mmCIF file of C-alpha atoms in Angstrom:
data_model
loop_
_atom_site.group_PDB
_atom_site.id
_atom_site.type_symbol
_atom_site.label_atom_id
_atom_site.label_comp_id
_atom_site.label_asym_id
_atom_site.label_seq_id
_atom_site.Cartn_x
_atom_site.Cartn_y
_atom_site.Cartn_z
ATOM 1 C CA UNK A 1 140.122 170.613 138.091
ATOM 2 C CA UNK A 2 137.534 169.708 140.665
ATOM 3 C CA UNK A 3 133.715 169.750 140.871
ATOM 4 C CA UNK A 4 133.913 170.495 144.561
ATOM 5 C CA UNK A 5 133.063 174.089 145.689
ATOM 6 C CA UNK A 6 135.538 173.833 148.575
ATOM 7 C CA UNK A 7 139.035 175.215 148.211
ATOM 8 C CA UNK A 8 142.086 174.249 150.193
ATOM 9 C CA UNK A 9 141.921 177.361 152.414
ATOM 10 C CA UNK A 10 138.357 176.433 153.311
ATOM 11 C CA UNK A 11 139.541 172.985 154.353
ATOM 12 C CA UNK A 12 142.288 174.534 156.481
ATOM 13 C CA UNK A 13 139.760 176.661 158.415
ATOM 14 C CA UNK A 14 137.509 173.612 158.730
ATOM 15 C CA UNK A 15 140.418 171.621 160.156
ATOM 16 C CA UNK A 16 141.141 174.360 162.578
ATOM 17 C CA UNK A 17 137.495 174.620 163.727
ATOM 18 C CA UNK A 18 137.283 170.831 164.020
ATOM 19 C CA UNK A 19 140.314 170.091 166.178
ATOM 20 C CA UNK A 20 140.283 172.973 168.500
ATOM 21 C CA UNK A 21 138.106 172.316 171.594
ATOM 22 C CA UNK A 22 135.665 175.048 172.455
ATOM 23 C CA UNK A 23 137.165 175.447 175.878
ATOM 24 C CA UNK A 24 140.692 176.077 174.601
ATOM 25 C CA UNK A 25 141.799 179.546 175.655
ATOM 26 C CA UNK A 26 145.580 179.160 175.319
ATOM 27 C CA UNK A 27 146.995 181.334 172.535
ATOM 28 C CA UNK A 28 149.965 179.013 172.343
ATOM 29 C CA UNK A 29 147.829 176.004 171.813
ATOM 30 C CA UNK A 30 145.685 177.893 169.251
ATOM 31 C CA UNK A 31 148.736 178.826 167.195
ATOM 32 C CA UNK A 32 150.173 175.313 167.532
ATOM 33 C CA UNK A 33 146.961 173.656 166.475
ATOM 34 C CA UNK A 34 146.636 176.051 163.453
ATOM 35 C CA UNK A 35 150.247 175.413 162.441
ATOM 36 C CA UNK A 36 149.747 171.705 162.672
ATOM 37 C CA UNK A 37 146.602 171.979 160.529
ATOM 38 C CA UNK A 38 148.519 173.944 157.893
ATOM 39 C CA UNK A 39 151.236 171.237 157.748
ATOM 40 C CA UNK A 40 148.690 168.478 157.468
ATOM 41 C CA UNK A 41 146.865 170.253 154.599
ATOM 42 C CA UNK A 42 150.088 170.892 152.721
ATOM 43 C CA UNK A 43 150.986 167.168 153.223
ATOM 44 C CA UNK A 44 147.613 166.105 151.888
ATOM 45 C CA UNK A 45 148.204 168.219 148.769
ATOM 46 C CA UNK A 46 151.809 167.255 148.260
ATOM 47 C CA UNK A 47 151.847 163.551 148.944
ATOM 48 C CA UNK A 48 149.726 162.564 145.890
ATOM 49 C CA UNK A 49 152.079 164.709 143.794
ATOM 50 C CA UNK A 50 155.075 162.836 145.139
ATOM 51 C CA UNK A 51 153.435 159.482 144.290
ATOM 52 C CA UNK A 52 152.654 160.669 140.755
ATOM 53 C CA UNK A 53 156.221 161.901 140.190
ATOM 54 C CA UNK A 54 157.893 158.794 141.593
ATOM 55 C CA UNK A 55 156.662 156.485 138.865
ATOM 56 C CA UNK A 56 159.870 154.588 138.187
ATOM 57 C CA UNK A 57 158.558 151.676 140.276
ATOM 58 C CA UNK A 58 155.615 150.491 138.177
ATOM 59 C CA UNK A 59 154.133 148.436 141.026
ATOM 60 C CA UNK A 60 154.242 151.224 143.577
ATOM 61 C CA UNK A 61 152.897 153.752 141.067
ATOM 62 C CA UNK A 62 149.755 151.693 140.760
ATOM 63 C CA UNK A 63 149.021 151.876 144.537
ATOM 64 C CA UNK A 64 147.280 154.932 145.868
ATOM 65 C CA UNK A 65 148.673 157.065 148.696
ATOM 66 C CA UNK A 66 145.966 155.631 151.036
ATOM 67 C CA UNK A 67 146.840 152.104 149.952
ATOM 68 C CA UNK A 68 150.448 152.608 150.846
ATOM 69 C CA UNK A 69 149.675 154.279 154.171
ATOM 70 C CA UNK A 70 146.998 151.827 155.286
ATOM 71 C CA UNK A 71 149.122 148.845 154.238
ATOM 72 C CA UNK A 72 152.035 150.079 156.329
ATOM 73 C CA UNK A 73 149.820 150.798 159.329
ATOM 74 C CA UNK A 74 148.764 147.096 159.289
ATOM 75 C CA UNK A 75 152.434 146.051 159.126
ATOM 76 C CA UNK A 76 153.418 148.488 161.881
ATOM 77 C CA UNK A 77 150.855 147.033 164.325
ATOM 78 C CA UNK A 78 151.611 143.420 163.394
ATOM 79 C CA UNK A 79 148.444 142.750 161.409
ATOM 80 C CA UNK A 80 150.404 142.005 158.252
ATOM 81 C CA UNK A 81 153.771 140.387 157.505
ATOM 82 C CA UNK A 82 156.690 142.781 156.888
ATOM 83 C CA UNK A 83 156.742 141.643 153.296
ATOM 84 C CA UNK A 84 153.532 143.588 152.773
ATOM 85 C CA UNK A 85 155.166 146.956 153.627
ATOM 86 C CA UNK A 86 156.157 149.397 150.883
ATOM 87 C CA UNK A 87 158.796 152.102 150.996
ATOM 88 C CA UNK A 88 156.197 154.695 150.203
ATOM 89 C CA UNK A 89 153.991 153.401 152.965
ATOM 90 C CA UNK A 90 156.789 153.634 155.567
ATOM 91 C CA UNK A 91 157.642 157.241 154.533
ATOM 92 C CA UNK A 92 154.035 158.395 154.573
ATOM 93 C CA UNK A 93 153.247 156.736 157.894
ATOM 94 C CA UNK A 94 156.392 158.008 159.627
ATOM 95 C CA UNK A 95 155.777 161.494 158.323
ATOM 96 C CA UNK A 96 152.163 161.714 159.496
ATOM 97 C CA UNK A 97 152.572 159.925 162.882
ATOM 98 C CA UNK A 98 153.491 163.069 164.803
ATOM 99 C CA UNK A 99 150.454 164.904 163.439
ATOM 100 C CA UNK A 100 148.253 161.871 164.168
ATOM 101 C CA UNK A 101 149.504 162.045 167.803
ATOM 102 C CA UNK A 102 148.697 165.756 167.842
ATOM 103 C CA UNK A 103 145.182 165.165 166.471
ATOM 104 C CA UNK A 104 144.637 162.636 169.174
ATOM 105 C CA UNK A 105 145.756 164.944 171.971
ATOM 106 C CA UNK A 106 143.946 168.068 170.722
ATOM 107 C CA UNK A 107 140.914 166.592 169.003
ATOM 108 C CA UNK A 108 140.534 163.146 170.438
ATOM 109 C CA UNK A 109 140.661 161.373 167.045
ATOM 110 C CA UNK A 110 143.396 159.440 165.252
ATOM 111 C CA UNK A 111 143.913 158.053 161.692
ATOM 112 C CA UNK A 112 145.696 154.959 163.128
ATOM 113 C CA UNK A 113 142.874 154.363 165.597
ATOM 114 C CA UNK A 114 140.360 154.524 162.674
ATOM 115 C CA UNK A 115 142.385 152.219 160.439
ATOM 116 C CA UNK A 116 143.133 149.578 163.089
ATOM 117 C CA UNK A 117 139.613 149.676 164.576
ATOM 118 C CA UNK A 118 137.856 149.083 161.247
ATOM 119 C CA UNK A 119 140.286 146.304 160.466
ATOM 120 C CA UNK A 120 139.742 144.551 163.853
ATOM 121 C CA UNK A 121 135.962 145.174 163.655
ATOM 122 C CA UNK A 122 135.746 143.154 160.362
ATOM 123 C CA UNK A 123 138.000 140.514 161.940
ATOM 124 C CA UNK A 124 135.566 140.207 164.854
ATOM 125 C CA UNK A 125 132.520 139.795 162.647
ATOM 126 C CA UNK A 126 134.243 137.154 160.395
ATOM 127 C CA UNK A 127 135.472 135.344 163.441
ATOM 128 C CA UNK A 128 131.927 135.243 164.818
ATOM 129 C CA UNK A 129 130.709 133.741 161.576
ATOM 130 C CA UNK A 130 133.411 131.110 161.638
ATOM 131 C CA UNK A 131 132.261 130.166 165.079
ATOM 132 C CA UNK A 132 128.620 129.901 164.110
ATOM 133 C CA UNK A 133 129.251 127.983 160.806
ATOM 134 C CA UNK A 134 131.302 124.960 160.095
ATOM 135 C CA UNK A 135 132.299 126.333 156.754
ATOM 136 C CA UNK A 136 132.389 129.914 155.535
ATOM 137 C CA UNK A 137 133.799 131.322 152.328
ATOM 138 C CA UNK A 138 135.151 134.852 152.468
ATOM 139 C CA UNK A 139 135.615 137.159 149.499
ATOM 140 C CA UNK A 140 137.474 140.424 150.286
ATOM 141 C CA UNK A 141 136.968 142.977 147.433
ATOM 142 C CA UNK A 142 139.436 145.708 146.817
ATOM 143 C CA UNK A 143 141.708 143.943 149.343
ATOM 144 C CA UNK A 144 144.847 145.988 148.602
ATOM 145 C CA UNK A 145 147.671 145.089 150.920
ATOM 146 C CA UNK A 146 145.380 143.591 153.572
ATOM 147 C CA UNK A 147 146.755 140.376 155.145
ATOM 148 C CA UNK A 148 143.454 139.261 156.560
ATOM 149 C CA UNK A 149 143.375 136.421 154.083
ATOM 150 C CA UNK A 150 146.766 135.193 155.110
ATOM 151 C CA UNK A 151 145.867 135.421 158.824
ATOM 152 C CA UNK A 152 142.422 133.720 158.582
ATOM 153 C CA UNK A 153 143.682 131.046 156.152
ATOM 154 C CA UNK A 154 146.497 130.241 158.544
ATOM 155 C CA UNK A 155 144.136 130.277 161.636
ATOM 156 C CA UNK A 156 141.655 127.922 160.158
ATOM 157 C CA UNK A 157 143.646 125.649 157.903
ATOM 158 C CA UNK A 158 144.304 123.158 160.720
ATOM 159 C CA UNK A 159 140.901 123.458 162.283
ATOM 160 C CA UNK A 160 137.768 121.524 161.423
ATOM 161 C CA UNK A 161 136.112 124.000 159.079
ATOM 162 C CA UNK A 162 135.293 122.111 155.875
ATOM 163 C CA UNK A 163 134.340 124.443 153.055
ATOM 164 C CA UNK A 164 136.476 127.333 154.363
ATOM 165 C CA UNK A 165 138.143 129.358 151.629
ATOM 166 C CA UNK A 166 139.415 132.987 151.468
ATOM 167 C CA UNK A 167 139.492 134.943 148.209
ATOM 168 C CA UNK A 168 141.638 138.037 147.959
ATOM 169 C CA UNK A 169 140.377 140.094 145.099
ATOM 170 C CA UNK A 170 141.287 143.493 143.590
ATOM 171 C CA UNK A 171 142.215 145.075 140.200
ATOM 172 C CA UNK A 172 144.891 143.322 138.102
ATOM 173 C CA UNK A 173 147.918 145.367 139.060
ATOM 174 C CA UNK A 174 147.326 144.935 142.765
ATOM 175 C CA UNK A 175 146.585 141.222 142.355
ATOM 176 C CA UNK A 176 149.789 140.614 140.552
ATOM 177 C CA UNK A 177 151.574 142.103 143.540
ATOM 178 C CA UNK A 178 149.460 140.158 146.003
ATOM 179 C CA UNK A 179 150.059 136.888 144.148
ATOM 180 C CA UNK A 180 153.818 137.461 144.367
ATOM 181 C CA UNK A 181 153.550 138.224 148.089
ATOM 182 C CA UNK A 182 151.541 135.042 148.774
ATOM 183 C CA UNK A 183 153.869 132.866 146.783
ATOM 184 C CA UNK A 184 156.766 134.274 148.763
ATOM 185 C CA UNK A 185 155.108 133.587 152.072
ATOM 186 C CA UNK A 186 154.185 130.047 150.962
ATOM 187 C CA UNK A 187 157.728 129.264 149.821
ATOM 188 C CA UNK A 188 159.151 130.685 153.047
ATOM 189 C CA UNK A 189 156.780 128.533 155.120
ATOM 190 C CA UNK A 190 157.883 125.373 153.345
ATOM 191 C CA UNK A 191 161.589 126.248 153.410
ATOM 192 C CA UNK A 192 161.429 126.819 157.192
ATOM 193 C CA UNK A 193 159.810 123.445 157.732
ATOM 194 C CA UNK A 194 156.326 124.837 158.246
ATOM 195 C CA UNK A 195 152.999 123.066 157.607
ATOM 196 C CA UNK A 196 152.886 122.184 153.911
ATOM 197 C CA UNK A 197 149.160 121.925 154.124
ATOM 198 C CA UNK A 198 148.745 125.398 155.417
ATOM 199 C CA UNK A 199 146.111 127.308 153.489
ATOM 200 C CA UNK A 200 146.742 130.680 151.780
ATOM 201 C CA UNK A 201 144.151 133.027 150.241
ATOM 202 C CA UNK A 202 143.082 132.425 146.640
ATOM 203 C CA UNK A 203 144.108 135.505 144.644
ATOM 204 C CA UNK A 204 141.683 136.615 141.870
ATOM 205 C CA UNK A 205 141.271 139.689 139.717
ATOM 206 C CA UNK A 206 137.872 141.265 140.365
ATOM 207 C CA UNK A 207 136.376 144.661 139.583
ATOM 208 C CA UNK A 208 133.522 145.092 142.043
ATOM 209 C CA UNK A 209 132.042 147.758 139.783
ATOM 210 C CA UNK A 210 131.587 145.214 136.968
ATOM 211 C CA UNK A 211 128.111 143.670 137.048
ATOM 212 C CA UNK A 212 128.978 140.443 135.143
ATOM 213 C CA UNK A 213 131.421 138.739 132.839
ATOM 214 C CA UNK A 214 135.083 138.089 133.216
ATOM 215 C CA UNK A 215 136.615 139.972 136.162
ATOM 216 C CA UNK A 216 133.335 140.450 137.954
ATOM 217 C CA UNK A 217 132.164 138.973 141.270
ATOM 218 C CA UNK A 218 129.962 136.713 139.294
ATOM 219 C CA UNK A 219 133.023 135.094 137.699
ATOM 220 C CA UNK A 220 134.144 133.771 141.072
ATOM 221 C CA UNK A 221 131.063 131.594 141.498
ATOM 222 C CA UNK A 222 132.573 128.708 139.436
ATOM 223 C CA UNK A 223 135.528 128.548 141.807
ATOM 224 C CA UNK A 224 133.311 128.400 144.918
ATOM 225 C CA UNK A 225 131.065 125.966 146.771
ATOM 226 C CA UNK A 226 127.600 127.242 146.295
ATOM 227 C CA UNK A 227 126.260 125.142 149.236
ATOM 228 C CA UNK A 228 128.527 127.050 151.769
ATOM 229 C CA UNK A 229 127.645 130.427 153.196
ATOM 230 C CA UNK A 230 129.673 133.424 151.937
ATOM 231 C CA UNK A 231 130.885 136.738 153.468
ATOM 232 C CA UNK A 232 131.883 139.588 151.260
ATOM 233 C CA UNK A 233 134.158 142.162 152.801
ATOM 234 C CA UNK A 234 134.716 145.744 151.545
ATOM 235 C CA UNK A 235 137.180 147.633 153.813
ATOM 236 C CA UNK A 236 137.767 151.322 153.119
ATOM 237 C CA UNK A 237 136.102 151.092 149.662
ATOM 238 C CA UNK A 238 132.702 152.750 149.799
ATOM 239 C CA UNK A 239 133.918 156.171 150.614
ATOM 240 C CA UNK A 240 135.792 156.348 147.303
ATOM 241 C CA UNK A 241 132.522 156.286 145.423
ATOM 242 C CA UNK A 242 129.449 158.410 145.190
ATOM 243 C CA UNK A 243 126.007 157.469 146.451
ATOM 244 C CA UNK A 244 125.008 156.470 142.899
ATOM 245 C CA UNK A 245 128.077 154.321 142.379
ATOM 246 C CA UNK A 246 127.343 152.560 145.682
ATOM 247 C CA UNK A 247 123.605 152.212 145.598
ATOM 248 C CA UNK A 248 122.723 152.610 141.920
ATOM 249 C CA UNK A 249 121.306 149.848 139.750
ATOM 250 C CA UNK A 250 124.788 148.715 138.636
ATOM 251 C CA UNK A 251 126.593 149.901 141.775
ATOM 252 C CA UNK A 252 128.621 148.085 144.333
ATOM 253 C CA UNK A 253 125.763 147.074 146.565
ATOM 254 C CA UNK A 254 123.687 145.655 143.574
ATOM 255 C CA UNK A 255 126.649 143.684 142.342
ATOM 256 C CA UNK A 256 127.405 142.221 145.803
ATOM 257 C CA UNK A 257 123.818 141.352 146.521
ATOM 258 C CA UNK A 258 123.470 139.680 143.120
ATOM 259 C CA UNK A 259 126.571 137.621 143.905
ATOM 260 C CA UNK A 260 125.233 136.559 147.389
ATOM 261 C CA UNK A 261 122.164 135.002 145.805
ATOM 262 C CA UNK A 262 124.232 132.098 144.461
ATOM 263 C CA UNK A 263 124.710 130.873 148.080
ATOM 264 C CA UNK A 264 122.291 129.609 150.774
ATOM 265 C CA UNK A 265 123.104 132.650 152.911
ATOM 266 C CA UNK A 266 125.526 135.524 152.971
ATOM 267 C CA UNK A 267 126.625 138.709 154.490
ATOM 268 C CA UNK A 268 128.061 141.949 153.102
ATOM 269 C CA UNK A 269 130.425 143.689 155.601
ATOM 270 C CA UNK A 270 131.492 147.240 154.650
ATOM 271 C CA UNK A 271 133.380 149.910 156.358
ATOM 272 C CA UNK A 272 133.873 152.828 157.011
ATOM 273 C CA UNK A 273 130.297 154.057 157.398
ATOM 274 C CA UNK A 274 130.203 157.283 159.334
ATOM 275 C CA UNK A 275 127.531 158.864 161.484
ATOM 276 C CA UNK A 276 126.692 162.414 160.397
ATOM 277 C CA UNK A 277 129.105 164.756 162.322
ATOM 278 C CA UNK A 278 131.835 167.279 161.689
ATOM 279 C CA UNK A 279 134.512 164.648 161.154
ATOM 280 C CA UNK A 280 132.575 162.630 158.614
ATOM 281 C CA UNK A 281 131.614 165.855 156.886
ATOM 282 C CA UNK A 282 135.273 166.801 156.667
ATOM 283 C CA UNK A 283 136.171 163.400 155.273
ATOM 284 C CA UNK A 284 133.516 163.611 152.664
ATOM 285 C CA UNK A 285 134.560 167.099 151.611
ATOM 286 C CA UNK A 286 138.257 166.244 151.475
ATOM 287 C CA UNK A 287 137.552 163.189 149.379
ATOM 288 C CA UNK A 288 135.531 165.443 146.986
ATOM 289 C CA UNK A 289 138.392 167.916 146.709
ATOM 290 C CA UNK A 290 140.946 165.353 145.681
ATOM 291 C CA UNK A 291 138.749 163.222 143.377
ATOM 292 C CA UNK A 292 136.377 165.854 141.929
ATOM 293 C CA UNK A 293 133.363 163.629 142.850
ATOM 294 C CA UNK A 294 130.853 164.685 145.581
ATOM 295 C CA UNK A 295 130.580 162.100 148.370
ATOM 296 C CA UNK A 296 127.975 162.043 151.217
ATOM 297 C CA UNK A 297 128.440 158.593 152.576
ATOM 298 C CA UNK A 298 127.213 158.965 156.176
ATOM 299 C CA UNK A 299 124.012 157.891 157.858
ATOM 300 C CA UNK A 300 122.268 158.901 161.076
ATOM 301 C CA UNK A 301 120.620 155.575 161.537
ATOM 302 C CA UNK A 302 120.146 152.101 160.168
ATOM 303 C CA UNK A 303 116.813 153.292 158.754
ATOM 304 C CA UNK A 304 118.767 155.874 156.577
ATOM 305 C CA UNK A 305 120.944 153.051 155.248
ATOM 306 C CA UNK A 306 118.028 150.777 154.642
ATOM 307 C CA UNK A 307 116.357 153.552 152.677
ATOM 308 C CA UNK A 308 119.241 153.379 150.195
ATOM 309 C CA UNK A 309 119.340 149.609 150.015
ATOM 310 C CA UNK A 310 115.575 148.893 149.777
ATOM 311 C CA UNK A 311 115.036 150.207 146.233
ATOM 312 C CA UNK A 312 117.516 147.528 144.969
ATOM 313 C CA UNK A 313 114.885 144.921 145.935
ATOM 314 C CA UNK A 314 117.543 142.169 146.480
ATOM 315 C CA UNK A 315 115.837 140.419 149.462
ATOM 316 C CA UNK A 316 118.209 141.618 152.143
ATOM 317 C CA UNK A 317 116.595 140.595 155.371
ATOM 318 C CA UNK A 318 118.614 142.331 157.954
ATOM 319 C CA UNK A 319 120.865 145.486 158.087
ATOM 320 C CA UNK A 320 122.861 146.565 161.145
ATOM 321 C CA UNK A 321 125.525 149.192 161.974
ATOM 322 C CA UNK A 322 128.249 148.209 164.511
ATOM 323 C CA UNK A 323 130.758 150.582 166.175
ATOM 324 C CA UNK A 324 134.221 149.666 165.017
ATOM 325 C CA UNK A 325 135.817 150.757 168.319
ATOM 326 C CA UNK A 326 133.524 148.530 170.323
ATOM 327 C CA UNK A 327 134.172 145.518 168.125
ATOM 328 C CA UNK A 328 137.917 146.129 168.255
ATOM 329 C CA UNK A 329 137.860 146.264 172.008
ATOM 330 C CA UNK A 330 135.712 143.052 172.033
ATOM 331 C CA UNK A 331 138.135 141.160 169.840
ATOM 332 C CA UNK A 332 141.169 142.067 171.876
ATOM 333 C CA UNK A 333 139.237 141.067 175.000
ATOM 334 C CA UNK A 334 138.426 137.574 173.758
ATOM 335 C CA UNK A 335 141.631 136.249 175.195
ATOM 336 C CA UNK A 336 145.004 134.838 174.158
ATOM 337 C CA UNK A 337 143.466 131.891 172.184
ATOM 338 C CA UNK A 338 141.518 134.002 169.684
ATOM 339 C CA UNK A 339 143.955 136.884 169.705
ATOM 340 C CA UNK A 340 146.859 134.526 169.026
ATOM 341 C CA UNK A 341 145.071 132.653 166.334
ATOM 342 C CA UNK A 342 144.329 135.796 164.433
ATOM 343 C CA UNK A 343 147.773 137.225 164.955
ATOM 344 C CA UNK A 344 146.627 140.111 167.106
ATOM 345 C CA UNK A 345 149.959 141.338 168.356
ATOM 346 C CA UNK A 346 150.931 143.185 171.508
ATOM 347 C CA UNK A 347 151.205 146.488 169.521
ATOM 348 C CA UNK A 348 147.564 146.225 168.600
ATOM 349 C CA UNK A 349 146.489 145.360 172.094
ATOM 350 C CA UNK A 350 148.428 148.368 173.477
ATOM 351 C CA UNK A 351 146.760 150.593 170.820
ATOM 352 C CA UNK A 352 143.308 149.420 171.709
ATOM 353 C CA UNK A 353 143.666 149.348 175.538
ATOM 354 C CA UNK A 354 146.548 151.591 176.633
ATOM 355 C CA UNK A 355 145.853 153.887 173.724
ATOM 356 C CA UNK A 356 142.254 154.287 174.886
ATOM 357 C CA UNK A 357 140.560 153.507 171.585
ATOM 358 C CA UNK A 358 137.086 154.984 171.671
ATOM 359 C CA UNK A 359 134.184 155.919 169.382
ATOM 360 C CA UNK A 360 135.564 159.431 169.304
ATOM 361 C CA UNK A 361 139.118 158.477 168.536
ATOM 362 C CA UNK A 362 137.961 156.328 165.594
ATOM 363 C CA UNK A 363 135.863 159.229 164.306
ATOM 364 C CA UNK A 364 132.603 157.415 164.906
ATOM 365 C CA UNK A 365 133.457 154.816 162.319
ATOM 366 C CA UNK A 366 130.953 152.030 161.850
ATOM 367 C CA UNK A 367 130.763 148.754 159.963
ATOM 368 C CA UNK A 368 127.672 147.832 158.018
ATOM 369 C CA UNK A 369 126.342 144.349 158.124
ATOM 370 C CA UNK A 370 123.684 143.354 155.522
ATOM 371 C CA UNK A 371 122.475 139.686 155.736
ATOM 372 C CA UNK A 372 120.788 137.620 152.961
ATOM 373 C CA UNK A 373 119.310 134.167 153.320
ATOM 374 C CA UNK A 374 117.607 131.957 150.655
#
């Protein structure tokens, strides 16, 4: 059952109204667009069922459809090692790619553009912090199959960044999988004669919804250097939770801001945050349908976002919203040195430049930056 008042047919009509340009007069394109929407909606309904049925692989059964899909997208574009790919992720990504191409041509937006733009946007902001600080500690919550920790640990292990550490954190099942992946990469590096001093992310079990005690963000403090700044990253997390779960007294923002206060300064980087438009409205409604929880996580301005954060009274001194597409283009344009250091492969550069990544193609996705300083 679902608490949402939207049915699947309403979502279909919303899809149709969303992707068809107002100037489209061709009946053939109209029928093609409507047919594509129908297939996509059916896929959205059937894929979660497939994942639930195929529970013979206990590790895969504990990863959501979006986790599989996103993880494979990162592998496909060279932002994660092939070891991070899953069979489910490959199937889902290959199945939806034709429709993603159709969306881009008819509506001007793309799931792959969104996923890669938000990933690169966070890379860019962390990279900027690494340049401005000799040492930065990064904690990625709900990291899933993200390989950002592997890439940044590799990029900065041989550079003069004392105090650098990267923590990959998520729920226990995912962290058991991530620990095995990191150990495999470490052993492969050594066997191939690689740098034995190369850093890898520290893997820890953390539930960001837990305010304190074992398994909370607070439990990481003893493993960290409290004299070094910290960055907390939440990629693709906020839109799984309601406004109350994000901004309530024991919500994600409260738990993260409480954690930041153990350090001289810190940032909370979170994405996706959407501007209020038809696409963000659709995303919110679709999330509500498949979870049964209403979500309205989009903001017209920084002031709207600050209005949610201010009641927490955590001393956040600065809040900003950055366009993911702009940051992605900026990162790719930094040159071979930076792009190579962060393993930004040719496939990503082609997607950003030749693929004409724009604010529209990334659905207006933004990354939130909230800064704290003692």
